[in-house]
């Protein structure tokens, strides 16, 4: 009996799996080298790279995978060193963003375990060190995040010249936009209640675009295409697909941050409400809710002492105001726009299907 032929989908899945494994190995070898360097400075400094290594070991690798298929869709060779390094650089940048984001959001957990600043706080407590445990945890995590940013830049710079010059501009733009978007996010948390309710959704949408959507999907895909020498037309097509996909992805994340199952999300129920995130979901709630409910949202959002009953009340207001339904409708509209643009891309059918699978997973996920 002869073996059955490999289908295009199976071949694509195997190629993606090989790329993910190559990125993981590159990160492992790179961080092992950095560990040797830090050990030479002081064994006490090894915990910095250990924290980074544990963070980049997990995750969905969505940004790196998008970058890879952007590369392949533009004619890049399978498993080339350039795209593996680009994927690793994106993973390191993502890890740095997560470390800093958890400090900003006062998040105790990440991917089902303690966030990096909590890990350092536990180290402080376990060793019986002097002074403030929380301050040490925050300071050490900030430095770890900064080191991870430096590693990301170093990895990307090792790609070399050629088409990397166009990709470099995208990589630089991505980093600037994320930082600006992050600032707009924390600004909205403190200033949102004083601003017009009528513009709350528009402000939240801008934060989604620059803090998350562009760097989660658009820039990685376009960056991969630019590395492979894609035409401006193809890069524009990539953006038309990936930007609405990224926005839908973040809207889904915002819904899960309030209504998700902690066993699947790895975060406590209502964590986003305690953090005071002024998301599109919250903006729609404020715009549609009655005066009493709106005041309840404004006065309770961001309180660290929210009870389970308070969280239930906030969730109830979001549902009865139509905000949850409205957010789901936005996710559906953005998904339609993304997949319509994907169907028009002049790329191989197997690559298009790989991108479609990524997109479906991003907008319908439960964790």
Short mmCIF file of C-alpha atoms in Angstrom, two decimals:
data_model
loop_
_atom_site.label_atom_id
_atom_site.label_comp_id
_atom_site.label_asym_id
_atom_site.label_seq_id
_atom_site.Cartn_x
_atom_site.Cartn_y
_atom_site.Cartn_z
CA UNK A 1 0.00 0.00 0.00
CA UNK A 2 1.38 3.39 -0.96
CA UNK A 3 1.35 6.31 1.45
CA UNK A 4 -1.23 8.98 0.74
CA UNK A 5 0.05 12.21 -0.75
CA UNK A 6 0.53 15.19 1.53
CA UNK A 7 -2.22 17.78 1.09
CA UNK A 8 -1.39 21.49 0.65
CA UNK A 9 -2.89 22.19 4.10
CA UNK A 10 -0.75 19.51 5.73
CA UNK A 11 2.33 20.82 3.97
CA UNK A 12 1.58 24.37 5.08
CA UNK A 13 0.97 23.27 8.67
CA UNK A 14 4.26 21.37 8.70
CA UNK A 15 6.08 24.40 7.30
CA UNK A 16 4.58 26.67 9.93
CA UNK A 17 5.46 24.20 12.67
CA UNK A 18 9.05 24.04 11.43
CA UNK A 19 9.27 27.84 11.45
CA UNK A 20 7.89 28.09 15.00
CA UNK A 21 10.43 25.48 16.13
CA UNK A 22 13.24 27.41 14.42
CA UNK A 23 12.21 30.64 16.14
CA UNK A 24 12.10 28.84 19.49
CA UNK A 25 15.58 27.39 18.94
CA UNK A 26 16.96 30.78 17.86
CA UNK A 27 15.56 32.39 21.01
CA UNK A 28 16.91 29.61 23.17
CA UNK A 29 20.42 29.88 21.73
CA UNK A 30 20.40 33.67 21.81
CA UNK A 31 19.27 33.82 25.44
CA UNK A 32 21.74 31.11 26.46
CA UNK A 33 24.50 33.29 25.01
CA UNK A 34 23.17 36.29 26.94
CA UNK A 35 22.99 34.17 30.08
CA UNK A 36 26.69 33.39 29.75
CA UNK A 37 27.39 37.10 29.36
CA UNK A 38 25.33 38.01 32.43
CA UNK A 39 26.89 35.23 34.50
CA UNK A 40 30.25 36.81 33.77
CA UNK A 41 28.96 40.07 35.20
CA UNK A 42 27.37 38.44 38.25
CA UNK A 43 25.46 35.21 38.88
CA UNK A 44 22.82 37.39 40.54
CA UNK A 45 22.00 38.92 37.13
CA UNK A 46 21.05 35.57 35.57
CA UNK A 47 17.49 35.93 36.86
CA UNK A 48 16.97 38.72 34.31
CA UNK A 49 17.49 36.50 31.30
CA UNK A 50 15.72 33.59 33.02
CA UNK A 51 12.59 35.74 33.34
CA UNK A 52 12.73 36.61 29.65
CA UNK A 53 13.35 33.01 28.65
CA UNK A 54 10.31 31.76 30.57
CA UNK A 55 8.10 34.39 28.93
CA UNK A 56 9.20 33.75 25.32
CA UNK A 57 8.87 29.99 25.76
CA UNK A 58 5.07 30.15 25.71
CA UNK A 59 2.51 32.08 23.72
CA UNK A 60 0.82 31.61 20.38
CA UNK A 61 3.64 33.15 18.26
CA UNK A 62 0.95 34.92 16.21
CA UNK A 63 3.11 37.91 15.32
CA UNK A 64 6.04 35.78 14.25
CA UNK A 65 3.79 33.50 12.20
CA UNK A 66 2.11 36.45 10.47
CA UNK A 67 5.55 37.80 9.66
CA UNK A 68 6.51 34.44 8.19
CA UNK A 69 3.49 34.18 5.90
CA UNK A 70 3.98 37.79 4.83
CA UNK A 71 7.48 36.76 3.81
CA UNK A 72 6.32 33.61 2.02
CA UNK A 73 3.44 35.38 0.28
CA UNK A 74 5.96 37.82 -1.22
CA UNK A 75 8.18 35.00 -2.52
CA UNK A 76 10.54 34.52 0.43
CA UNK A 77 12.18 31.11 0.76
CA UNK A 78 10.87 28.65 3.40
CA UNK A 79 12.86 28.64 6.63
CA UNK A 80 15.29 31.39 5.61
CA UNK A 81 17.54 32.81 8.33
CA UNK A 82 16.29 36.37 7.83
CA UNK A 83 12.67 35.59 8.58
CA UNK A 84 13.54 33.39 11.56
CA UNK A 85 15.50 36.28 13.08
CA UNK A 86 12.65 38.67 12.34
CA UNK A 87 10.21 36.32 14.07
CA UNK A 88 12.51 36.05 17.09
CA UNK A 89 12.86 39.84 17.25
CA UNK A 90 9.07 40.21 17.27
CA UNK A 91 8.75 37.65 20.05
CA UNK A 92 11.30 39.51 22.16
CA UNK A 93 9.53 42.81 21.56
CA UNK A 94 6.23 41.21 22.55
CA UNK A 95 7.78 39.85 25.74
CA UNK A 96 9.11 43.30 26.65
CA UNK A 97 5.70 44.84 26.03
CA UNK A 98 4.02 42.22 28.23
CA UNK A 99 6.46 42.78 31.10
CA UNK A 100 5.87 46.54 31.08
CA UNK A 101 2.14 46.18 30.40
CA UNK A 102 1.67 43.98 33.46
CA UNK A 103 3.35 46.60 35.65
CA UNK A 104 1.19 49.38 34.21
CA UNK A 105 -2.00 47.33 34.56
CA UNK A 106 -1.07 45.96 38.00
CA UNK A 107 -1.60 42.44 36.67
CA UNK A 108 -0.55 39.66 39.03
CA UNK A 109 -0.71 36.90 36.43
CA UNK A 110 0.48 36.21 32.90
CA UNK A 111 -0.34 33.03 30.97
CA UNK A 112 -1.59 31.32 34.08
CA UNK A 113 1.51 32.09 36.19
CA UNK A 114 2.84 35.08 38.12
CA UNK A 115 3.76 38.15 36.07
CA UNK A 116 7.45 39.10 36.01
CA UNK A 117 7.18 41.86 38.61
CA UNK A 118 5.39 39.42 40.91
CA UNK A 119 8.14 36.86 40.35
CA UNK A 120 10.72 39.39 41.50
CA UNK A 121 8.54 40.35 44.45
CA UNK A 122 8.38 36.71 45.49
CA UNK A 123 12.15 36.44 45.12
CA UNK A 124 12.53 39.41 47.47
CA UNK A 125 10.18 37.88 50.04
CA UNK A 126 11.71 34.42 49.78
CA UNK A 127 15.22 35.71 50.40
CA UNK A 128 14.15 37.93 53.28
CA UNK A 129 15.69 41.04 51.70
CA UNK A 130 15.38 44.56 53.11
CA UNK A 131 13.16 47.46 52.06
CA UNK A 132 9.99 47.33 50.00
CA UNK A 133 9.14 44.08 48.20
CA UNK A 134 6.75 45.64 45.65
CA UNK A 135 9.11 48.47 44.74
CA UNK A 136 11.90 45.97 44.11
CA UNK A 137 9.58 43.83 42.00
CA UNK A 138 8.55 46.77 39.82
CA UNK A 139 12.08 48.11 39.43
CA UNK A 140 13.55 44.71 38.53
CA UNK A 141 10.76 44.02 36.03
CA UNK A 142 11.20 47.42 34.36
CA UNK A 143 14.89 46.66 33.91
CA UNK A 144 14.06 43.19 32.60
CA UNK A 145 11.65 44.70 30.07
CA UNK A 146 14.26 47.25 29.00
CA UNK A 147 16.81 44.47 28.57
CA UNK A 148 14.31 42.51 26.49
CA UNK A 149 13.75 45.57 24.26
CA UNK A 150 17.50 45.79 23.79
CA UNK A 151 17.63 42.10 22.87
CA UNK A 152 14.82 42.60 20.35
CA UNK A 153 16.72 45.41 18.65
CA UNK A 154 19.93 43.38 18.64
CA UNK A 155 18.17 40.41 17.05
CA UNK A 156 16.55 42.52 14.35
CA UNK A 157 19.79 44.36 13.57
CA UNK A 158 21.49 41.01 12.91
CA UNK A 159 19.29 40.42 9.84
CA UNK A 160 21.59 42.54 7.68
CA UNK A 161 21.01 44.94 4.81
CA UNK A 162 19.16 44.66 1.50
CA UNK A 163 15.38 44.52 1.89
CA UNK A 164 15.87 44.85 5.64
CA UNK A 165 16.08 48.64 5.19
CA UNK A 166 12.37 48.82 4.32
CA UNK A 167 11.55 46.36 7.07
CA UNK A 168 13.64 48.41 9.50
CA UNK A 169 11.41 51.44 8.90
CA UNK A 170 8.34 49.30 9.67
CA UNK A 171 9.98 47.85 12.80
CA UNK A 172 10.84 51.33 14.06
CA UNK A 173 7.35 52.68 13.31
CA UNK A 174 5.78 49.72 15.11
CA UNK A 175 7.74 50.38 18.29
CA UNK A 176 6.93 54.09 18.31
CA UNK A 177 3.22 53.52 17.72
CA UNK A 178 2.98 50.94 20.51
CA UNK A 179 4.53 53.31 23.04
CA UNK A 180 2.27 56.17 21.95
CA UNK A 181 -0.78 53.89 22.04
CA UNK A 182 0.17 52.65 25.49
CA UNK A 183 0.39 56.23 26.74
CA UNK A 184 -3.02 57.05 25.25
CA UNK A 185 -4.35 54.00 27.10
CA UNK A 186 -3.14 55.09 30.53
CA UNK A 187 -4.16 58.67 29.77
CA UNK A 188 -7.70 57.52 28.98
CA UNK A 189 -7.90 55.64 32.27
CA UNK A 190 -7.36 58.82 34.27
CA UNK A 191 -8.92 61.42 31.97
CA UNK A 192 -11.74 59.42 30.38
CA UNK A 193 -14.39 60.30 32.98
CA UNK A 194 -13.78 64.02 32.33
CA UNK A 195 -14.10 63.76 28.54
CA UNK A 196 -17.28 63.74 26.42
CA UNK A 197 -19.15 60.46 26.55
CA UNK A 198 -19.98 60.88 22.86
CA UNK A 199 -16.33 60.43 21.84
CA UNK A 200 -15.48 57.55 24.22
CA UNK A 201 -15.76 54.88 21.52
CA UNK A 202 -13.64 56.84 19.04
CA UNK A 203 -10.93 57.38 21.65
CA UNK A 204 -10.93 53.71 22.58
CA UNK A 205 -10.78 52.70 18.92
CA UNK A 206 -7.68 54.86 18.40
CA UNK A 207 -6.01 53.18 21.36
CA UNK A 208 -6.83 49.75 19.94
CA UNK A 209 -5.37 50.68 16.57
CA UNK A 210 -2.04 52.05 17.76
CA UNK A 211 -1.46 50.12 20.97
CA UNK A 212 -2.46 46.73 19.63
CA UNK A 213 -3.88 46.18 16.14
CA UNK A 214 -1.00 47.55 14.13
CA UNK A 215 1.70 45.75 16.08
CA UNK A 216 -0.26 42.56 16.65
CA UNK A 217 -1.04 41.86 13.01
CA UNK A 218 -0.53 44.62 10.43
CA UNK A 219 3.12 45.45 11.03
CA UNK A 220 4.30 41.83 11.43
CA UNK A 221 2.66 40.78 8.15
CA UNK A 222 3.88 43.84 6.26
CA UNK A 223 7.33 43.54 7.80
CA UNK A 224 7.65 39.98 6.50
CA UNK A 225 6.56 41.09 3.05
CA UNK A 226 9.02 43.98 3.05
CA UNK A 227 11.88 41.66 4.00
CA UNK A 228 11.06 39.53 0.94
CA UNK A 229 10.94 42.58 -1.37
CA UNK A 230 7.14 42.79 -1.77
CA UNK A 231 5.66 45.43 -4.03
CA UNK A 232 3.91 48.47 -2.52
CA UNK A 233 0.64 47.08 -3.86
CA UNK A 234 1.06 43.77 -2.05
CA UNK A 235 2.04 45.53 1.18
CA UNK A 236 -1.09 47.69 0.91
CA UNK A 237 -3.14 44.51 0.45
CA UNK A 238 -1.51 43.00 3.50
CA UNK A 239 -2.51 46.08 5.52
CA UNK A 240 -6.10 45.93 4.24
CA UNK A 241 -6.34 42.39 5.62
CA UNK A 242 -4.29 42.62 8.78
CA UNK A 243 -5.39 45.96 10.28
CA UNK A 244 -9.10 45.11 10.66
CA UNK A 245 -8.06 41.63 11.78
CA UNK A 246 -5.90 43.17 14.52
CA UNK A 247 -8.72 45.44 15.61
CA UNK A 248 -11.12 42.50 15.79
CA UNK A 249 -8.49 40.54 17.73
CA UNK A 250 -8.20 43.29 20.34
CA UNK A 251 -11.96 43.71 20.63
CA UNK A 252 -12.18 39.98 21.30
CA UNK A 253 -9.44 40.38 23.91
CA UNK A 254 -11.44 43.16 25.57
CA UNK A 255 -14.56 41.00 25.71
CA UNK A 256 -12.56 38.13 27.22
CA UNK A 257 -11.03 40.53 29.75
CA UNK A 258 -14.51 41.05 31.20
CA UNK A 259 -16.56 38.00 30.27
CA UNK A 260 -13.85 35.36 29.71
CA UNK A 261 -13.43 32.17 31.72
CA UNK A 262 -10.41 32.61 34.05
CA UNK A 263 -9.55 28.92 33.59
CA UNK A 264 -9.00 29.64 29.89
CA UNK A 265 -7.73 33.24 29.91
CA UNK A 266 -5.28 32.74 32.79
CA UNK A 267 -6.48 36.00 34.38
CA UNK A 268 -8.96 36.62 37.22
CA UNK A 269 -12.57 37.38 36.28
CA UNK A 270 -13.14 41.10 35.73
CA UNK A 271 -9.41 41.88 35.76
CA UNK A 272 -9.82 44.57 33.08
CA UNK A 273 -12.51 46.26 35.16
CA UNK A 274 -10.23 46.51 38.19
CA UNK A 275 -7.46 47.84 35.96
CA UNK A 276 -9.81 50.56 34.70
CA UNK A 277 -9.39 49.83 31.00
CA UNK A 278 -11.45 52.25 28.92
CA UNK A 279 -12.10 49.88 26.05
CA UNK A 280 -14.55 50.11 23.15
CA UNK A 281 -16.80 47.84 25.20
CA UNK A 282 -16.75 50.40 28.02
CA UNK A 283 -17.16 53.27 25.56
CA UNK A 284 -20.26 51.68 24.05
CA UNK A 285 -21.62 51.09 27.55
CA UNK A 286 -21.14 54.71 28.58
CA UNK A 287 -22.65 55.98 25.34
CA UNK A 288 -25.79 53.83 25.62
CA UNK A 289 -26.40 53.41 29.35
CA UNK A 290 -28.80 55.49 31.40
CA UNK A 291 -27.48 58.19 33.70
CA UNK A 292 -27.48 56.05 36.85
CA UNK A 293 -25.73 53.14 35.15
CA UNK A 294 -23.24 55.48 33.50
CA UNK A 295 -22.38 57.01 36.85
CA UNK A 296 -21.96 53.53 38.33
CA UNK A 297 -19.48 52.62 35.58
CA UNK A 298 -17.52 55.86 35.97
CA UNK A 299 -17.25 55.55 39.75
CA UNK A 300 -16.45 51.83 39.90
CA UNK A 301 -14.21 51.25 36.88
CA UNK A 302 -10.57 51.01 37.98
CA UNK A 303 -11.25 50.34 41.66
CA UNK A 304 -8.93 47.67 43.03
CA UNK A 305 -11.45 46.75 45.73
CA UNK A 306 -14.23 45.78 43.31
CA UNK A 307 -16.30 42.99 44.82
CA UNK A 308 -17.70 40.10 42.81
CA UNK A 309 -21.09 41.78 43.12
CA UNK A 310 -19.67 45.02 41.67
CA UNK A 311 -18.20 43.10 38.73
CA UNK A 312 -21.52 41.34 38.16
CA UNK A 313 -23.28 44.72 38.16
CA UNK A 314 -20.83 46.19 35.63
CA UNK A 315 -21.22 43.14 33.40
CA UNK A 316 -25.00 43.40 33.66
CA UNK A 317 -24.90 47.07 32.60
CA UNK A 318 -22.72 46.16 29.60
CA UNK A 319 -25.19 43.50 28.53
CA UNK A 320 -28.44 45.44 29.03
CA UNK A 321 -27.04 48.61 27.41
CA UNK A 322 -26.35 46.60 24.25
CA UNK A 323 -22.60 47.26 24.50
CA UNK A 324 -21.65 43.59 24.43
CA UNK A 325 -23.86 42.95 21.41
CA UNK A 326 -22.46 46.07 19.75
CA UNK A 327 -18.88 44.94 20.33
CA UNK A 328 -19.63 41.52 18.87
CA UNK A 329 -21.15 43.24 15.82
CA UNK A 330 -17.99 45.31 15.39
CA UNK A 331 -15.88 42.14 15.59
CA UNK A 332 -18.06 40.56 12.89
CA UNK A 333 -17.83 43.63 10.61
CA UNK A 334 -14.06 43.92 11.00
CA UNK A 335 -13.66 40.19 10.38
CA UNK A 336 -15.69 40.46 7.18
CA UNK A 337 -13.53 43.35 5.99
CA UNK A 338 -10.35 41.42 6.78
CA UNK A 339 -11.36 38.20 5.04
CA UNK A 340 -12.70 40.10 2.02
CA UNK A 341 -9.31 41.79 1.64
CA UNK A 342 -7.53 38.45 2.14
CA UNK A 343 -9.50 36.89 -0.72
CA UNK A 344 -8.18 39.61 -3.04
CA UNK A 345 -4.49 39.12 -2.21
CA UNK A 346 -2.40 37.82 -5.14
CA UNK A 347 -0.73 35.08 -3.08
CA UNK A 348 -0.57 31.29 -3.18
CA UNK A 349 -3.78 29.58 -2.11
CA UNK A 350 -2.11 27.55 0.63
CA UNK A 351 -0.59 30.70 2.13
CA UNK A 352 -3.94 32.46 1.92
CA UNK A 353 -5.54 29.54 3.78
CA UNK A 354 -2.82 29.68 6.46
CA UNK A 355 -3.58 33.38 6.99
CA UNK A 356 -7.30 32.64 7.03
CA UNK A 357 -6.81 30.02 9.74
CA UNK A 358 -4.81 32.50 11.83
CA UNK A 359 -7.55 35.08 11.39
CA UNK A 360 -10.35 32.75 12.38
CA UNK A 361 -8.43 31.66 15.46
CA UNK A 362 -7.73 35.27 16.48
CA UNK A 363 -11.33 36.49 16.41
CA UNK A 364 -13.08 33.41 17.79
CA UNK A 365 -10.65 32.42 20.54
CA UNK A 366 -11.62 31.88 24.19
CA UNK A 367 -8.22 32.58 25.77
#
